[in-house]
PDB file of C-alpha atoms in Angstrom:
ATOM      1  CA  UNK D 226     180.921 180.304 230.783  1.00 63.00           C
ATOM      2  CA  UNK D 227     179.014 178.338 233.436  1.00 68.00           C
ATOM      3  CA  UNK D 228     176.307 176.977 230.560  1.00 70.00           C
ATOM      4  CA  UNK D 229     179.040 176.375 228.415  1.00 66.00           C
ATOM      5  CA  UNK D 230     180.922 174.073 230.549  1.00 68.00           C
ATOM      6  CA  UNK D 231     177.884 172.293 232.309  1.00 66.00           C
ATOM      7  CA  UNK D 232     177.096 171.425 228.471  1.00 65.00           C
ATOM      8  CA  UNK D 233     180.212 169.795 228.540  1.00 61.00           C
ATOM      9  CA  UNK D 234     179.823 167.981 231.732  1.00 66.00           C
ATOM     10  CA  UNK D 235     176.537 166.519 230.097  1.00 65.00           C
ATOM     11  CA  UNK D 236     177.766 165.992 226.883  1.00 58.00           C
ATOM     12  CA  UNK D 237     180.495 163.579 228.322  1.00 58.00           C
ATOM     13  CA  UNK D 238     178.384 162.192 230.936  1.00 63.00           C
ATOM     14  CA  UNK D 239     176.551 160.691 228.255  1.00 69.00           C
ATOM     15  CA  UNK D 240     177.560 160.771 224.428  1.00 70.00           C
ATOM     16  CA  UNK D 241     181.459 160.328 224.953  1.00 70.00           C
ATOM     17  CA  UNK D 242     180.739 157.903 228.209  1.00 75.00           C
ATOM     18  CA  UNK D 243     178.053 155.442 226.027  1.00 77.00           C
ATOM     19  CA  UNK D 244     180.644 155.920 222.991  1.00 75.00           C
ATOM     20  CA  UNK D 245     183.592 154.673 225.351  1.00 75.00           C
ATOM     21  CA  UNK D 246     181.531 151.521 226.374  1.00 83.00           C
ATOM     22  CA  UNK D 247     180.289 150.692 223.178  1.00 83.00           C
ATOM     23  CA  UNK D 248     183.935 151.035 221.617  1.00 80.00           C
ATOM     24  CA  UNK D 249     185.442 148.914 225.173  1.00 83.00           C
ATOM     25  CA  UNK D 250     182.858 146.149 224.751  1.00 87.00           C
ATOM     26  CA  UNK D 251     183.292 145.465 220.622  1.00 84.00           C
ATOM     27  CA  UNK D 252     186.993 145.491 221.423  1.00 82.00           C
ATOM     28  CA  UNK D 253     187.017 143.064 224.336  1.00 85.00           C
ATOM     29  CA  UNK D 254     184.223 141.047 222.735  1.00 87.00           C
ATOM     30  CA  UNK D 255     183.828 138.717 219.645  1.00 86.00           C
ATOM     31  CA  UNK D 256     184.336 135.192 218.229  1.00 84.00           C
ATOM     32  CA  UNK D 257     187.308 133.266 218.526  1.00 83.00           C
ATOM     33  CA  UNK D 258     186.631 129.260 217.049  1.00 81.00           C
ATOM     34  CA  UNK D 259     183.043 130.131 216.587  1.00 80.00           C
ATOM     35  CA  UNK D 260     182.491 130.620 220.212  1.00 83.00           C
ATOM     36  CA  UNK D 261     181.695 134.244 221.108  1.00 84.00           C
ATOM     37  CA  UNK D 262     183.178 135.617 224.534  1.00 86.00           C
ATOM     38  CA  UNK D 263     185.293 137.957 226.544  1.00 85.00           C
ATOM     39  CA  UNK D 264     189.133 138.826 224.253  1.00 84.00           C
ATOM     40  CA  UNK D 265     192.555 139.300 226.263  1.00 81.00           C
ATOM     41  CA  UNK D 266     194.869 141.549 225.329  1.00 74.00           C
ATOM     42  CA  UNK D 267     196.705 139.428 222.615  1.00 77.00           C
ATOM     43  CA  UNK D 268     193.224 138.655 220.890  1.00 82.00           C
ATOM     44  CA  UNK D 269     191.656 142.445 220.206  1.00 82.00           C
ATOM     45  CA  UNK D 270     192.306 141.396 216.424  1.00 82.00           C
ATOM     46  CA  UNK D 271     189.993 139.009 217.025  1.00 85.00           C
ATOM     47  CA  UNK D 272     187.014 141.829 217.951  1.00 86.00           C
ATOM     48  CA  UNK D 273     183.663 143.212 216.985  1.00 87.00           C
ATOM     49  CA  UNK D 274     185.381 146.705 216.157  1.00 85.00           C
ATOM     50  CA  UNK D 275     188.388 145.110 214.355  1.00 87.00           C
ATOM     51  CA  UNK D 276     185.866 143.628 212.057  1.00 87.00           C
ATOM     52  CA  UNK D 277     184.324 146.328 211.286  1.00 86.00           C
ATOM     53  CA  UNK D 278     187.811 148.339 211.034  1.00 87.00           C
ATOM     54  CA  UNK D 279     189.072 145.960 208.761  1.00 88.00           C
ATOM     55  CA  UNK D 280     186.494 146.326 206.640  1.00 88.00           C
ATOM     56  CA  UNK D 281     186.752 150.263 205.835  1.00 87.00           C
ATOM     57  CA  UNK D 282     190.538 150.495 206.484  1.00 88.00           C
ATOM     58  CA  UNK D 283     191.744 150.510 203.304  1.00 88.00           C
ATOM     59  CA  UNK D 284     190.066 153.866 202.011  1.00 89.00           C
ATOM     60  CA  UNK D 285     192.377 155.675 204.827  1.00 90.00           C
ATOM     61  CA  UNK D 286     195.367 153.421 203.696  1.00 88.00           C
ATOM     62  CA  UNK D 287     196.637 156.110 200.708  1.00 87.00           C
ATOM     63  CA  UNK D 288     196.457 158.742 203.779  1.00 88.00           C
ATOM     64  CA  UNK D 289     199.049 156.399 205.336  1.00 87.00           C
ATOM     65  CA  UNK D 290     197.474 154.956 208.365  1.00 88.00           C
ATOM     66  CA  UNK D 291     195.069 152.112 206.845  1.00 82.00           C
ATOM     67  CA  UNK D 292     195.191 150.134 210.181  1.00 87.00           C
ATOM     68  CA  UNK D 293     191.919 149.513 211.533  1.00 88.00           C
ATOM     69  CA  UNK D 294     192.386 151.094 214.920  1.00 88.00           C
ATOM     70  CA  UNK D 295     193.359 154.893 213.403  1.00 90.00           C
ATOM     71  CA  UNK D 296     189.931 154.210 211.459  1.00 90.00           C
ATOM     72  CA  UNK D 297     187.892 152.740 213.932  1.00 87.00           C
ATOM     73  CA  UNK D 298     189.362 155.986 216.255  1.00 88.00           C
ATOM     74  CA  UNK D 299     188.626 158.612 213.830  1.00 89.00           C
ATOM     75  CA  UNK D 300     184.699 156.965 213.083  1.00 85.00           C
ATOM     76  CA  UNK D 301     184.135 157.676 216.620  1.00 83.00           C
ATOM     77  CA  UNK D 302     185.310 161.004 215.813  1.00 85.00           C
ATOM     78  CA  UNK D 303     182.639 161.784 214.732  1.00 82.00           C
ATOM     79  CA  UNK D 304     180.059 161.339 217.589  1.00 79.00           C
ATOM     80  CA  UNK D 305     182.316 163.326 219.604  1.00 78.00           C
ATOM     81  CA  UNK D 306     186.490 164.272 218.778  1.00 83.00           C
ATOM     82  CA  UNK D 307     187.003 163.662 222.440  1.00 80.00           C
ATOM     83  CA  UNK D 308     186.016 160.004 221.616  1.00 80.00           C
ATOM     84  CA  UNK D 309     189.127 159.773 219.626  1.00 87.00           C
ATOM     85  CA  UNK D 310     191.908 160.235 222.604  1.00 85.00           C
ATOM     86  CA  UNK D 311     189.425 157.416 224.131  1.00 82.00           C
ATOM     87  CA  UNK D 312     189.289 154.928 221.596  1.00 83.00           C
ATOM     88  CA  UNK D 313     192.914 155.364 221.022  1.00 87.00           C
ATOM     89  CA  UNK D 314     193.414 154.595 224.456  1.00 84.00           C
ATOM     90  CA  UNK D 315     191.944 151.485 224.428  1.00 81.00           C
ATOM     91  CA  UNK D 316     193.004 150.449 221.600  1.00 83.00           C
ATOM     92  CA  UNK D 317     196.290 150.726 222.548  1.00 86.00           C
ATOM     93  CA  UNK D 318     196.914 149.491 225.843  1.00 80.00           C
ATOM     94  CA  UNK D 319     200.455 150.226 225.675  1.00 81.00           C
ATOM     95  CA  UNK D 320     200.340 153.820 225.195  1.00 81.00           C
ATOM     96  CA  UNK D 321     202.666 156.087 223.658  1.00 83.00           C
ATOM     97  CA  UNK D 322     205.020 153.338 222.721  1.00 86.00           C
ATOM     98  CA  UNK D 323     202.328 151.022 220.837  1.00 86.00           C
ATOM     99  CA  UNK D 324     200.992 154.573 219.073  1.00 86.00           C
ATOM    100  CA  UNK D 325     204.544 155.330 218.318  1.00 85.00           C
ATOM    101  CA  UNK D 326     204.913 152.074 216.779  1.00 87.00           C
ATOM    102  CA  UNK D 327     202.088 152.218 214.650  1.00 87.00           C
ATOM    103  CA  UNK D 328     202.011 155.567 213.163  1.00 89.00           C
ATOM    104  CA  UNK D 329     205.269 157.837 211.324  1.00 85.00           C
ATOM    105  CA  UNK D 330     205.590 161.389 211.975  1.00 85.00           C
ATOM    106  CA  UNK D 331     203.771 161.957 207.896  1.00 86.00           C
ATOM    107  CA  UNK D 332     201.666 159.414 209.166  1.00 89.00           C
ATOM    108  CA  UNK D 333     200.335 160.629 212.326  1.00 89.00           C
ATOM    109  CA  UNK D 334     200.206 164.154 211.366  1.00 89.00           C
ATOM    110  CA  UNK D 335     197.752 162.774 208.682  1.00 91.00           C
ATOM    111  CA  UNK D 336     195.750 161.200 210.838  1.00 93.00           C
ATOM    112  CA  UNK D 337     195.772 164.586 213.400  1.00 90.00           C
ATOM    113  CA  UNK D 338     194.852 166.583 209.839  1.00 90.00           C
ATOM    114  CA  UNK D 339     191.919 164.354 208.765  1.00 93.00           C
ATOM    115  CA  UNK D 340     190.073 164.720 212.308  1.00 91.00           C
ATOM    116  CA  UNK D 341     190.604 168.237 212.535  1.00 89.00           C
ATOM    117  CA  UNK D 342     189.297 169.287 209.003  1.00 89.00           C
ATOM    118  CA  UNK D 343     186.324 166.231 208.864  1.00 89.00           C
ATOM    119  CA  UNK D 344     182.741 166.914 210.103  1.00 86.00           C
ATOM    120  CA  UNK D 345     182.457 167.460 213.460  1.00 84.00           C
ATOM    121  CA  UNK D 346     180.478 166.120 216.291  1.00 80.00           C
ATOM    122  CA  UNK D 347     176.772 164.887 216.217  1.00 77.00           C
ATOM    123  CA  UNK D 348     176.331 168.092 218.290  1.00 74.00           C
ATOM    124  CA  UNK D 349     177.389 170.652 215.485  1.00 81.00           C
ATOM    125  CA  UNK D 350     176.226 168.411 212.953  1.00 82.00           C
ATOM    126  CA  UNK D 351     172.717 169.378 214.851  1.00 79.00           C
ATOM    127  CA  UNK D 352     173.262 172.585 214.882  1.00 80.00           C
ATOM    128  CA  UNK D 353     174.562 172.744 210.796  1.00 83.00           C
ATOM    129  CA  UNK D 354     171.016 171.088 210.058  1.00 82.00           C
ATOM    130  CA  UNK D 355     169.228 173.405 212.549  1.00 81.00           C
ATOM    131  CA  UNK D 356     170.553 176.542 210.865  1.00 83.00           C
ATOM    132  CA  UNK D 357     170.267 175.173 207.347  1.00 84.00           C
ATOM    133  CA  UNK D 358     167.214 173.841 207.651  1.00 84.00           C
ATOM    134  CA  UNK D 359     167.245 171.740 204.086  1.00 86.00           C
ATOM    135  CA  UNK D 360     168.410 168.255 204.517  1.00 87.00           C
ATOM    136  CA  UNK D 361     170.141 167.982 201.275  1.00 88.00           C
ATOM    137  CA  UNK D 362     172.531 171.196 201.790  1.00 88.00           C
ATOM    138  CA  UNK D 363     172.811 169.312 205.404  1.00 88.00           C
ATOM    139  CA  UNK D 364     174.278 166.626 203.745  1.00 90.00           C
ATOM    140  CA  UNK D 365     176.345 168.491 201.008  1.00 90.00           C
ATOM    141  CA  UNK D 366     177.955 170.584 203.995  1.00 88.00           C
ATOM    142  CA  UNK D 367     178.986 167.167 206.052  1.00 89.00           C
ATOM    143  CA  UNK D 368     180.146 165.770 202.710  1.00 89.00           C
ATOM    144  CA  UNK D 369     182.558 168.698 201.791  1.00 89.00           C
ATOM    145  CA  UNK D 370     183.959 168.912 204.976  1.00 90.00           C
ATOM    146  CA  UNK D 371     184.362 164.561 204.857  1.00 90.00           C
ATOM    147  CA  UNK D 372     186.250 165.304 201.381  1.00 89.00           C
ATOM    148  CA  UNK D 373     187.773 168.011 201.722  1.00 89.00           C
ATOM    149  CA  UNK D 374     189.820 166.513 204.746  1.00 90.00           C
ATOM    150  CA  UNK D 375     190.607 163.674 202.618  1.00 91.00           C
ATOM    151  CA  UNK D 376     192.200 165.241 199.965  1.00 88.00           C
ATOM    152  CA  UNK D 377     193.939 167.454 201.799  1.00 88.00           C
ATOM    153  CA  UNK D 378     195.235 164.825 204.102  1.00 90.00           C
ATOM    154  CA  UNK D 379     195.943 162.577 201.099  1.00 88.00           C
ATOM    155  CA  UNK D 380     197.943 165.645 199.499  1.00 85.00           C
ATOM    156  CA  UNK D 381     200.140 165.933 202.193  1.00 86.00           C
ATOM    157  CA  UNK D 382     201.299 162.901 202.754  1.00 87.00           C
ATOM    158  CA  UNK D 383     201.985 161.954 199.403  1.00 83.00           C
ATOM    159  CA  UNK D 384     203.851 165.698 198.541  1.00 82.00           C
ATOM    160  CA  UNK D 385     205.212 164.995 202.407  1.00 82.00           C
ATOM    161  CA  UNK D 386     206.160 160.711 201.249  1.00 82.00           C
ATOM    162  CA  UNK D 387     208.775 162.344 198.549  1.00 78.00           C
ATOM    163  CA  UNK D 388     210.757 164.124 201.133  1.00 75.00           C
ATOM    164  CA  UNK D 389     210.576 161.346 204.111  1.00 67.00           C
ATOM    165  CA  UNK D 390     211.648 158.871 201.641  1.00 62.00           C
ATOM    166  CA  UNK D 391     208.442 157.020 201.017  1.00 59.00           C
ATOM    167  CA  UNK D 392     207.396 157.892 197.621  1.00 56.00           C
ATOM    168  CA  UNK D 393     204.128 156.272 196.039  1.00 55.00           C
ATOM    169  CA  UNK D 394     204.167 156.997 192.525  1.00 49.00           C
ATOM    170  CA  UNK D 395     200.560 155.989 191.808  1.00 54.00           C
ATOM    171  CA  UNK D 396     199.622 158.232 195.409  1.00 51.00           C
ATOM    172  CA  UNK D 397     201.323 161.085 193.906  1.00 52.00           C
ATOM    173  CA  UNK D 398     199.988 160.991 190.432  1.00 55.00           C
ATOM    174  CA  UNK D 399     196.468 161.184 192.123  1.00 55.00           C
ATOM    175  CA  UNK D 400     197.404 163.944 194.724  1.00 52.00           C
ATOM    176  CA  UNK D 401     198.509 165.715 191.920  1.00 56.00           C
ATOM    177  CA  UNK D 402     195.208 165.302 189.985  1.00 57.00           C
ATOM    178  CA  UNK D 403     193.248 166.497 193.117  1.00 57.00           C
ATOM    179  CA  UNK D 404     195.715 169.458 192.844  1.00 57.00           C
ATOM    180  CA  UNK D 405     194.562 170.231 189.627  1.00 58.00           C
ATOM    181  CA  UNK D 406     191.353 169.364 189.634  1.00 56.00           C
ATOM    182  CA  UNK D 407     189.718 172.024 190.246  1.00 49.00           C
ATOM    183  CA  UNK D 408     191.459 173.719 186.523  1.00 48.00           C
ATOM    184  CA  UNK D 409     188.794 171.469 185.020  1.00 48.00           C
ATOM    185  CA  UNK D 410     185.920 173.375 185.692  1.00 48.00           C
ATOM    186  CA  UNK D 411     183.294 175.177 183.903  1.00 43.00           C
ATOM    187  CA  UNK D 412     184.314 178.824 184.014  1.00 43.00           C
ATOM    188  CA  UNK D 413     183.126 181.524 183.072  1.00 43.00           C
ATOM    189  CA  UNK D 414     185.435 184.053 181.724  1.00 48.00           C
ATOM    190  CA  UNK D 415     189.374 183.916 181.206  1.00 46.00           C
ATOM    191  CA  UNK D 416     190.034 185.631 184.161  1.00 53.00           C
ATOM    192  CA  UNK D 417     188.349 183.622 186.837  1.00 54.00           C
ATOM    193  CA  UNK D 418     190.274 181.170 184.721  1.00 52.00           C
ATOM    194  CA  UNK D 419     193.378 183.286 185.352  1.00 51.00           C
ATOM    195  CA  UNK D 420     192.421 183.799 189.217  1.00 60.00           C
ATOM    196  CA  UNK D 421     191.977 180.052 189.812  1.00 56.00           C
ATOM    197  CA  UNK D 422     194.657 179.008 188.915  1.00 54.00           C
ATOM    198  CA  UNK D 423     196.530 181.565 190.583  1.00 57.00           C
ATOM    199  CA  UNK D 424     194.674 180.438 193.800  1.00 62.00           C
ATOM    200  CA  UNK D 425     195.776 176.730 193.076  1.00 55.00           C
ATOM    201  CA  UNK D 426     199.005 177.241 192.354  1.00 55.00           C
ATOM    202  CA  UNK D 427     200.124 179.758 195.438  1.00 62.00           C
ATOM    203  CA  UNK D 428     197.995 176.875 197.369  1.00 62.00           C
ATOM    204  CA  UNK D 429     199.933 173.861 195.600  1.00 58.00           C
ATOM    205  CA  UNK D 430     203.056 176.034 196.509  1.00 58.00           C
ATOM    206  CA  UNK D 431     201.973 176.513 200.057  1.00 65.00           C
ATOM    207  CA  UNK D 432     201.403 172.736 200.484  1.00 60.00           C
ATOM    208  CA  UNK D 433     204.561 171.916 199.346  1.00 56.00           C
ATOM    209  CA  UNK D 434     206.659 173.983 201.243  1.00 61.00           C
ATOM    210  CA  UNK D 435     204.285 172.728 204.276  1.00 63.00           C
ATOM    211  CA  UNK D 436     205.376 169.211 203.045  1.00 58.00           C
ATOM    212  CA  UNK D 437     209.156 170.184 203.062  1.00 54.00           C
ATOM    213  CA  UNK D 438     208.776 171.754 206.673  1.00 62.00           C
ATOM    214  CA  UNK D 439     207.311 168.850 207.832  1.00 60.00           C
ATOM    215  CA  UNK D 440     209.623 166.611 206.344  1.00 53.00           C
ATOM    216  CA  UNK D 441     212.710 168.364 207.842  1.00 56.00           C
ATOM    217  CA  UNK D 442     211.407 168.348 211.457  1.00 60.00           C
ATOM    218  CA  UNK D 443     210.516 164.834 211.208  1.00 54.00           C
ATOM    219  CA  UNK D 444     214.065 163.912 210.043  1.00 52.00           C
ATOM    220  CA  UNK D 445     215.962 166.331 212.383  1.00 51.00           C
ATOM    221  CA  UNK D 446     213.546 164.581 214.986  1.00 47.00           C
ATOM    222  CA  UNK D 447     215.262 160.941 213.740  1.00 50.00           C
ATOM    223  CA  UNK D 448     218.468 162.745 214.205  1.00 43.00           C
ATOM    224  CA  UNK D 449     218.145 164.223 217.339  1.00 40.00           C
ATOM    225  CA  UNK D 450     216.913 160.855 218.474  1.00 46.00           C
ATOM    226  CA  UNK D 451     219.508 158.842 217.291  1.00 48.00           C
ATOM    227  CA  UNK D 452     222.363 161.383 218.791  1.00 39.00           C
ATOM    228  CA  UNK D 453     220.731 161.388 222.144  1.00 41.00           C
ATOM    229  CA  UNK D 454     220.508 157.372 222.476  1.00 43.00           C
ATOM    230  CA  UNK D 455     224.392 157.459 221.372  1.00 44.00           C
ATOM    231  CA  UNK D 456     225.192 159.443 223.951  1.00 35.00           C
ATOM    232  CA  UNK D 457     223.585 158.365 227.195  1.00 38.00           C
TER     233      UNK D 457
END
């Protein structure tokens, strides 16, 4: 217990500590008129990191939160997933209420999806290539786990998008391609046919009733929020 949490203690007494400085000084810093110096609050669009946000934050956009801070937050993610609560906290300076503001309940629960499912730290990502030991299935593993939180992140909000009345037709044609991609493979015999696409239709099935659930709660949420700022 001890070595485990003095590994912590090191781990964000240096990884997560540089991380938060690097991520503090590309937000506060970068040109404004050609002239590069110091941003206030009001100019963080004008940043290193927003630059470099903007620049990759429309492959997150179909998993509804293509703004350059979620993807700046969830890049960092991957040195260390405690680096996201502290890019997000810089990013947003007005807490809860700017987050709020920026992200739906589909939206953010995308967002929580993606960096839970993704690769993990530089840490375990050391320790997958230790155990491996072959670079390329090193890289296959990180991949999968990169795509495979994608699509399943994209799936859900787009299934979720019909029921919280934000349908993109062209989103869900492709989530439901990813559904069914995997019908297009080379098998074998018919019945691993038969057994796969069991498998993807009790999982399609499961995904959409997770989409409904998630759906109602967000609504009943609205609801409940409306009905309480009525009343007092």
């Amino acid at each position: 217990m001890w070595e485990r949490g003095w590994s912590f203690i090191k781990k964000a007494g240096t990884i997560i500590l540089l991380s938060t400085i690097f991520v503090w000084f590309t937000t506060y810093f970068g040109f404004v008129d050609g002239t590069f110096r110091m941003l206030g609050e009001d100019e963080i669009g004008n940043s290193i990191l927003a630059a470099i946000g903007n620049g990759l934050a429309w492959i997150f956009a179909p998993l509804g939160w293509g703004n350059w801070q979620a993807t700046v937050a969830s890049i960092t993610g991957l040195v260390a997933k405690e680096n996201i609560v502290g890019t997000m906290g810089i990013l947003y300076p007005g807490g809860w209420t700017e987050i709020g503001a920026a992200f739906t309940g589909l939206s953010g629960f995308s967002f929580l999806l993606f960096n839970l499912l993704c690769a993990p730290c530089f840490a375990a990502m050391g320790a997958i290539k230790r155990e491996m030991n072959n670079i390329k299935w090193f890289w296959f593993a990180i991949g999968y786990q990169c795509v495979f939180a994608y699509v399943i992140a994209f799936m859900v909000f787009q299934f979720g998008s019909i029921f919280a009345g934000g349908l993109n037709v062209i989103g869900l044609i492709f989530a439901v391609q990813a559904n069914n991609a995997g019908k297009a493979g080379d098998v074998v015999t018919a019945q691993k046919k038969l057994k796969t696409s069991k498998i993807l239709f009790f999982v399609s099935l499961g995904l959409l009733v997770v989409s409904v659930i998630i759906a109602i709660i967000f609504n009943s949420v609205g609801v409940i929020d409306d009905l309480m700022y009525q009343y007092y």
